Coordinates of C-alpha atoms and ligand atoms in Angstrom, one line a residue:
M1 CA 52.4 25.7 141.2
V2 CA 48.7 25.4 140.4
V3 CA 46.3 26.9 142.9
V4 CA 43.1 25.0 143.0
G5 CA 40.6 27.2 144.8
A6 CA 40.9 30.6 143.2
R7 CA 37.9 32.5 144.4
S8 CA 35.5 35.0 143.1
E9 CA 33.8 37.4 145.4
G10 CA 31.7 35.5 147.9
M11 CA 32.4 32.1 146.5
T12 CA 35.2 29.5 146.8
S13 CA 36.0 26.9 144.2
F14 CA 37.2 23.7 145.9
G15 CA 38.4 21.8 142.8
L16 CA 37.7 18.1 142.4
R17 CA 39.7 16.5 145.2
T18 CA 38.8 18.4 148.4
L19 CA 35.1 17.4 148.3
P20 CA 34.1 19.2 151.5
Y21 CA 30.6 18.8 153.1
G22 CA 28.1 21.4 154.1
S23 CA 24.4 22.1 154.4
F24 CA 22.6 24.3 152.0
C25 CA 19.2 25.4 150.6
T26 CA 18.1 27.4 147.6
I27 CA 15.5 30.1 147.1
Q28 CA 13.4 27.7 145.1
D29 CA 13.7 24.9 147.7
P30 CA 14.2 26.1 151.3
R31 CA 14.6 22.6 152.8
P32 CA 18.1 21.9 154.1
R33 CA 20.2 19.4 152.2
V34 CA 23.7 18.0 152.5
G35 CA 26.0 19.3 149.8
V36 CA 29.4 18.4 148.5
A37 CA 31.4 21.2 146.9
V38 CA 32.7 20.0 143.5
D39 CA 34.6 22.7 141.6
D40 CA 32.3 25.6 141.4
Q41 CA 29.2 23.5 141.9
V42 CA 27.4 21.9 144.8
L43 CA 26.3 18.3 144.6
D44 CA 23.0 17.7 146.4
L45 CA 24.1 14.6 148.4
T46 CA 20.7 14.2 150.0
A47 CA 19.2 13.6 146.6
A48 CA 22.2 11.8 145.0
S49 CA 22.5 9.4 147.9
A50 CA 18.9 8.4 147.6
Q51 CA 19.5 7.6 144.0
R52 CA 23.0 6.0 144.0
L53 CA 23.9 5.2 147.6
P54 CA 20.6 4.1 149.2
A55 CA 22.3 2.6 152.3
Y56 CA 23.2 6.1 153.3
A57 CA 20.1 8.0 152.2
E58 CA 18.8 8.1 155.7
V59 CA 22.1 9.5 157.0
F60 CA 21.7 12.6 154.7
A61 CA 17.9 12.9 154.8
A62 CA 17.7 15.6 157.4
G63 CA 20.0 17.9 155.4
T64 CA 22.7 18.4 158.0
L65 CA 25.9 16.6 158.7
D66 CA 24.9 15.4 162.2
R67 CA 24.1 11.8 161.5
F68 CA 27.0 11.5 159.0
L69 CA 29.5 12.8 161.6
G70 CA 28.2 10.2 164.1
A71 CA 28.4 7.4 161.5
G72 CA 32.1 7.0 162.0
P73 CA 35.2 6.6 159.9
D74 CA 34.1 3.6 157.8
A75 CA 31.1 5.5 156.7
W76 CA 33.2 8.7 156.0
A77 CA 35.5 6.6 153.8
T78 CA 32.7 4.8 152.0
V79 CA 30.8 8.0 151.1
R80 CA 34.0 9.9 150.1
S81 CA 35.0 7.0 147.9
A82 CA 31.6 6.9 146.3
V83 CA 31.5 10.6 145.6
E84 CA 35.0 10.5 144.1
G85 CA 33.8 7.8 141.8
W86 CA 30.8 9.8 140.7
V87 CA 32.7 13.0 140.1
N88 CA 35.3 11.2 138.0
D89 CA 33.0 9.2 135.9
P90 CA 31.5 11.3 133.2
R91 CA 28.5 9.0 132.7
I92 CA 27.5 9.0 136.4
R93 CA 28.2 12.7 136.6
A94 CA 25.8 13.2 133.6
A95 CA 23.2 11.0 135.2
L96 CA 23.4 13.1 138.4
G97 CA 23.3 16.3 136.4
E98 CA 20.1 17.7 137.9
H99 CA 21.7 17.3 141.4
F100 CA 24.7 19.6 140.6
L101 CA 23.8 23.2 141.3
P102 CA 25.9 26.3 140.6
A103 CA 27.6 27.2 143.9
A104 CA 26.5 30.8 143.4
D105 CA 22.8 29.7 143.6
V106 CA 22.9 28.0 147.0
R107 CA 22.6 29.5 150.4
M108 CA 24.9 27.9 153.0
L109 CA 23.4 26.9 156.4
A110 CA 24.8 25.8 159.7
S111 CA 26.3 22.4 158.7
F112 CA 26.1 20.6 162.1
A113 CA 24.8 21.1 165.6
V114 CA 27.8 22.2 167.7
A115 CA 27.8 20.1 170.9
D116 CA 30.6 21.4 173.1
Y117 CA 33.0 24.1 172.1
V118 CA 36.6 24.2 173.4
D119 CA 39.2 26.8 172.4
F120 CA 42.9 26.1 172.8
Y121 CA 46.0 28.4 172.7
A122 CA 48.4 26.3 170.7
S123 CA 50.5 28.9 168.9
E124 CA 53.7 29.7 170.8
Q125 CA 54.1 33.0 168.9
H126 CA 50.6 34.1 169.8
A127 CA 50.8 33.0 173.4
T128 CA 54.2 34.8 173.7
A129 CA 53.0 38.0 172.1
V130 CA 49.7 38.1 174.1
G131 CA 51.6 37.3 177.3
R132 CA 53.9 40.3 176.7
I133 CA 50.9 42.6 176.1
F134 CA 48.7 41.4 179.0
R135 CA 51.4 40.7 181.5
P136 CA 54.3 43.0 180.6
D137 CA 56.0 42.5 183.9
G138 CA 55.8 38.7 184.0
D139 CA 57.1 35.8 181.9
A140 CA 55.5 35.8 178.4
L141 CA 54.7 32.1 178.5
T142 CA 53.1 30.6 181.6
P143 CA 55.0 27.8 183.4
N144 CA 52.5 25.2 182.1
W145 CA 52.5 26.2 178.4
K146 CA 54.9 23.7 177.1
H147 CA 53.6 20.9 179.3
L148 CA 50.0 20.9 178.1
P149 CA 47.8 22.5 175.4
I150 CA 46.0 25.2 177.4
G151 CA 42.3 25.5 176.6
Y152 CA 39.0 26.6 178.0
H153 CA 35.4 25.7 177.5
G154 CA 33.6 28.1 175.2
R155 CA 29.9 28.7 174.4
A156 CA 28.6 26.3 171.8
G157 CA 25.3 28.1 171.4
T158 CA 27.0 31.2 169.9
V159 CA 29.1 29.4 167.3
V160 CA 27.5 30.8 164.2
P161 CA 27.8 30.1 160.5
S162 CA 29.8 32.4 158.3
G163 CA 28.0 35.5 157.3
T164 CA 26.1 35.9 160.5
P165 CA 26.2 39.6 161.5
I166 CA 28.5 40.2 164.5
V167 CA 26.9 42.7 166.9
R168 CA 29.5 44.7 168.8
P169 CA 29.2 43.4 172.4
C170 CA 28.6 45.5 175.4
G171 CA 30.2 44.9 178.8
Q172 CA 32.3 46.1 181.7
R173 CA 35.8 47.4 181.1
R174 CA 38.3 49.3 183.2
T175 CA 39.5 52.6 181.7
P176 CA 43.2 53.5 181.7
E177 CA 42.3 55.9 184.6
G178 CA 41.0 52.9 186.6
E179 CA 37.3 53.7 186.4
V180 CA 34.9 50.7 185.8
V181 CA 32.4 51.5 183.0
F182 CA 29.8 49.8 180.9
G183 CA 29.3 50.1 177.2
P184 CA 30.1 48.9 173.7
S185 CA 33.6 47.2 173.4
T186 CA 36.2 49.7 172.2
R187 CA 38.7 46.9 171.4
L188 CA 36.8 44.4 169.2
D189 CA 39.2 41.9 167.6
I190 CA 39.4 38.8 165.6
E191 CA 41.2 35.5 166.2
A192 CA 42.1 33.5 163.0
E193 CA 41.9 29.8 164.0
V194 CA 41.4 26.3 162.7
G195 CA 38.6 24.2 164.2
F196 CA 38.3 20.4 164.5
V197 CA 35.0 18.7 164.2
V198 CA 34.4 15.5 166.3
G199 CA 32.4 12.8 164.6
T200 CA 32.8 9.6 166.7
P201 CA 31.9 10.0 170.3
S202 CA 33.9 8.5 173.2
A203 CA 32.7 7.0 176.4
L204 CA 32.9 8.8 179.8
G205 CA 36.0 7.6 181.6
E206 CA 37.8 6.5 178.4
P207 CA 40.5 8.9 177.1
V208 CA 41.1 9.2 173.4
G209 CA 44.8 8.4 172.7
L210 CA 47.0 10.2 170.2
G211 CA 46.6 7.3 167.8
D212 CA 42.8 7.5 167.7
F213 CA 42.6 11.1 166.6
D214 CA 41.4 10.3 163.0
Q215 CA 39.0 7.7 164.2
H216 CA 37.1 10.5 166.2
V217 CA 37.7 13.7 164.3
F218 CA 36.0 14.1 160.9
G219 CA 37.3 17.3 159.6
V220 CA 38.3 20.9 159.7
V221 CA 36.6 24.3 159.6
L222 CA 38.0 27.8 159.7
V223 CA 37.2 29.8 162.8
N224 CA 37.0 33.5 163.6
D225 CA 36.9 33.7 167.4
W226 CA 35.7 37.3 167.8
S227 CA 37.2 38.8 171.0
A228 CA 36.5 42.0 173.0
R229 CA 39.9 42.7 174.4
D230 CA 38.8 45.4 176.8
L231 CA 36.1 43.1 178.4
Q232 CA 38.6 40.2 178.3
A233 CA 41.4 42.1 180.1
W234 CA 39.1 43.2 183.0
E235 CA 37.3 39.9 183.5
Y236 CA 39.8 37.1 182.8
V237 CA 41.6 36.9 186.1
P238 CA 41.5 34.3 187.6
L239 CA 39.0 32.1 185.7
G240 CA 39.9 32.9 182.1
P241 CA 37.8 34.2 179.1
F242 CA 34.1 34.7 179.6
L243 CA 31.9 37.5 178.1
G244 CA 34.8 38.9 176.1
K245 CA 34.7 35.7 173.9
S246 CA 31.2 34.2 174.2
F247 CA 29.2 36.7 172.1
A248 CA 30.0 35.0 168.8
T249 CA 32.4 32.6 167.1
S250 CA 32.1 32.3 163.3
I251 CA 32.9 29.0 161.5
S252 CA 33.2 28.3 157.7
P253 CA 30.2 26.6 156.1
W254 CA 32.2 23.8 154.4
V255 CA 33.8 21.0 156.6
V256 CA 36.9 19.7 154.9
P257 CA 37.4 16.1 155.8
L258 CA 40.8 15.0 157.2
A259 CA 41.0 12.7 154.3
A260 CA 41.5 15.7 152.0
L261 CA 44.5 16.9 154.0
E262 CA 46.9 14.0 153.6
H263 CA 49.4 16.1 151.7
A264 CA 49.2 18.8 154.4
R265 CA 50.4 16.6 157.2
T266 CA 53.7 17.7 158.6
A267 CA 55.9 17.3 161.7
P268 CA 55.1 19.9 164.4
P269 CA 57.9 22.0 165.7
A270 CA 60.6 20.3 167.8
R271 CA 59.5 20.1 171.5
D272 CA 62.1 21.8 173.7
V273 CA 60.5 20.7 176.9
P274 CA 59.8 16.9 177.3
V275 CA 56.1 16.1 177.5
L276 CA 54.3 13.4 179.4
P277 CA 53.7 10.1 177.7
Y278 CA 50.0 10.7 176.8
L279 CA 51.1 13.8 174.8
D280 CA 54.3 12.3 173.4
D281 CA 53.7 12.0 169.6
A282 CA 57.3 11.2 168.7
D283 CA 56.4 7.6 167.6
H284 CA 53.1 8.6 166.0
P285 CA 52.4 9.7 162.4
P286 CA 52.6 13.5 162.5
W287 CA 49.5 15.6 162.8
G288 CA 51.0 19.0 162.2
L289 CA 49.2 20.6 159.3
D290 CA 50.8 22.8 156.7
L291 CA 47.8 25.2 156.2
Q292 CA 48.3 28.7 155.0
L293 CA 45.7 31.2 156.4
Q294 CA 44.9 34.6 155.0
V295 CA 43.1 37.4 156.8
R296 CA 41.3 40.1 154.8
L297 CA 39.9 43.3 156.3
N298 CA 37.5 45.1 154.0
G299 CA 39.0 43.2 151.1
E300 CA 42.6 44.0 151.9
V301 CA 45.0 41.2 153.0
I302 CA 46.3 42.2 156.4
S303 CA 47.9 39.0 157.5
E304 CA 48.9 35.5 156.3
P305 CA 49.3 33.3 159.4
P306 CA 51.1 29.9 158.8
Y307 CA 49.5 26.9 160.7
A308 CA 52.5 24.6 160.3
G309 CA 54.4 26.2 163.2
M310 CA 51.6 25.5 165.8
Y311 CA 53.3 23.9 168.8
W312 CA 50.4 21.5 169.8
T313 CA 48.8 19.3 167.2
P314 CA 45.0 18.6 167.0
A315 CA 45.8 15.0 168.1
Q316 CA 47.5 16.3 171.2
M317 CA 44.6 18.7 171.9
L318 CA 42.0 15.8 171.7
A319 CA 44.2 13.6 173.9
H320 CA 44.5 16.3 176.5
L321 CA 40.9 17.4 176.6
S322 CA 39.8 13.8 177.2
V323 CA 42.7 12.5 179.4
N324 CA 40.7 13.2 182.6
G325 CA 38.0 10.9 181.3
A326 CA 35.8 13.6 179.8
S327 CA 33.8 12.1 177.0
V328 CA 33.5 13.7 173.5
R329 CA 30.3 14.0 171.6
T330 CA 29.3 14.1 167.9
G331 CA 29.4 17.7 166.9
D332 CA 32.1 18.8 169.5
L333 CA 34.2 21.5 168.1
Y334 CA 37.6 22.4 169.3
A335 CA 39.6 25.3 167.9
S336 CA 43.4 25.7 167.8
G337 CA 43.6 29.1 169.3
T338 CA 44.9 32.1 167.3
V339 CA 47.3 31.1 164.5
S340 CA 50.2 33.5 164.6
G341 CA 53.6 33.0 162.9
P342 CA 56.9 34.6 163.7
G343 CA 57.1 37.0 160.8
E344 CA 55.7 40.5 159.9
R345 CA 52.0 40.3 159.1
Q346 CA 51.7 36.7 160.2
A347 CA 49.6 37.3 163.4
G348 CA 46.1 36.1 163.6
S349 CA 44.8 39.0 165.7
L350 CA 44.6 42.7 165.5
L351 CA 45.9 42.8 169.1
E352 CA 49.2 41.6 167.8
L353 CA 49.2 43.4 164.5
S354 CA 48.7 46.7 166.3
N355 CA 51.0 45.9 169.2
G356 CA 48.3 45.9 171.8
G357 CA 46.5 48.8 170.1
R358 CA 49.5 51.1 170.5
E359 CA 50.5 51.1 166.9
P360 CA 47.5 51.3 164.5
F361 CA 48.4 50.0 161.1
P362 CA 47.5 51.7 157.8
L363 CA 44.9 50.4 155.3
E364 CA 44.9 51.0 151.6
D365 CA 41.8 53.1 151.9
G366 CA 43.8 55.7 153.9
T367 CA 42.4 54.8 157.3
T368 CA 44.2 53.0 160.1
R369 CA 43.1 50.2 162.5
A370 CA 44.0 49.1 165.9
F371 CA 40.7 47.3 166.4
L372 CA 37.5 46.7 164.4
Q373 CA 35.1 49.5 163.5
D374 CA 31.4 49.1 162.8
G375 CA 30.9 48.0 159.2
D376 CA 34.3 46.3 159.0
E377 CA 34.2 42.9 157.2
V378 CA 36.7 40.2 158.1
V379 CA 37.3 37.2 155.8
I380 CA 39.6 34.4 156.9
S381 CA 40.5 31.8 154.2
A382 CA 43.1 29.1 153.9
T383 CA 44.8 26.8 151.5
A384 CA 46.7 23.5 151.9
P385 CA 49.1 21.4 149.8
G386 CA 47.2 19.1 147.5
A387 CA 48.3 16.3 145.2
G388 CA 51.1 16.9 142.7
G389 CA 52.2 20.3 143.8
T390 CA 48.7 21.8 143.7
R391 CA 47.0 23.7 146.5
I392 CA 43.5 23.1 147.7
S393 CA 41.2 25.6 149.3
L394 CA 39.7 25.2 152.8
G395 CA 37.1 27.9 151.9
E396 CA 36.5 30.9 154.1
V397 CA 34.7 32.3 157.1
R398 CA 33.3 35.9 156.9
G399 CA 31.6 38.3 159.2
I400 CA 30.6 42.0 159.3
V401 CA 30.7 44.1 162.5
H402 CA 27.3 45.7 163.3
P403 CA 26.8 48.5 165.9
S404 CA 25.9 47.6 169.5
R405 CA 22.2 47.4 170.4
S406 CA 21.4 50.1 172.9
V407 CA 21.3 48.7 176.5
T408 CA 19.5 50.5 179.2
Ligands
LIG1 CA1 40.5 32.0 170.6

């Protein structure tokens, strides 16, 4: 098996087929530009489109993906096809030579303006494990869990690009002795997730059906939904996550188009509870995705969560979040929820890897972790099946924990 997407420190090679989109600048030229990752280079699409695809020059002129996302599936297909043609034609590639920059020389920026942010809870393994930890005396799965993809509305304004420092949040928590105190979170955690980026908007009052998923969703990013478990445990009843989640959510800089994931599509797990017709995907092409995530803490692989076992597909998530008539907007981001598999070291959160904090796990540097310490760096990466037995990279999202700012 050939792995396309071997990485060197701080840089991901995407090969020639993934062709993800992002926004970048350079030290020499701080203006934002749209880039396409090609092998270990970045094609300046803002410049290249002006030269070879003038009908789309305006779409990329601002240097972010916002207008391209909103341009819709025909535009996405036209541009991807054009870039594939350029990349695979040595003469055109040579002619565009000055617009190919070494990936190591670019600085990645926020690739699109996040409109609304929704976070789901689509892994049965994660929901079961967390249910046992947070509600040891109740049923692990809530009665609604297999009838609808549970989600909540998050905070779009704190979705930040990979590399943004993560300041340890302060807040209220209740101590084991029952005292309510304020201070830096003592149980700061990660959630390894996959995010879906909406391009085409929908009208208020018009739900997006299962079959229209790929007409509305442009592509995929990797997500670290940083979580303060102590704040969360105290505040979440009865309205759900609030300050324990809203301080920061990191996303990867490169948006991988759905078109690059055709070999990753797979059937989701068998449904053991019948679902209502608007969620019944039995007669639709499958939108399970065979992505393999990897979580590294200070360079050490601590978990490898498999995405293929996620109970709810992204098509079902979109159908559900719009079934009440809620419209979707260009730039909407919805995340899968923590990706956790059934095996050892397949959980996408430290909460699960440390059994609710009760069993800290050892690291190669001789220390142990139940939750994150200041200075810890977390990197979440992923690969997917590509053509001909290869694997493609989905890039990575990284963040370092910084100490709390003092609060008086
Ligand atoms: Ca989450």
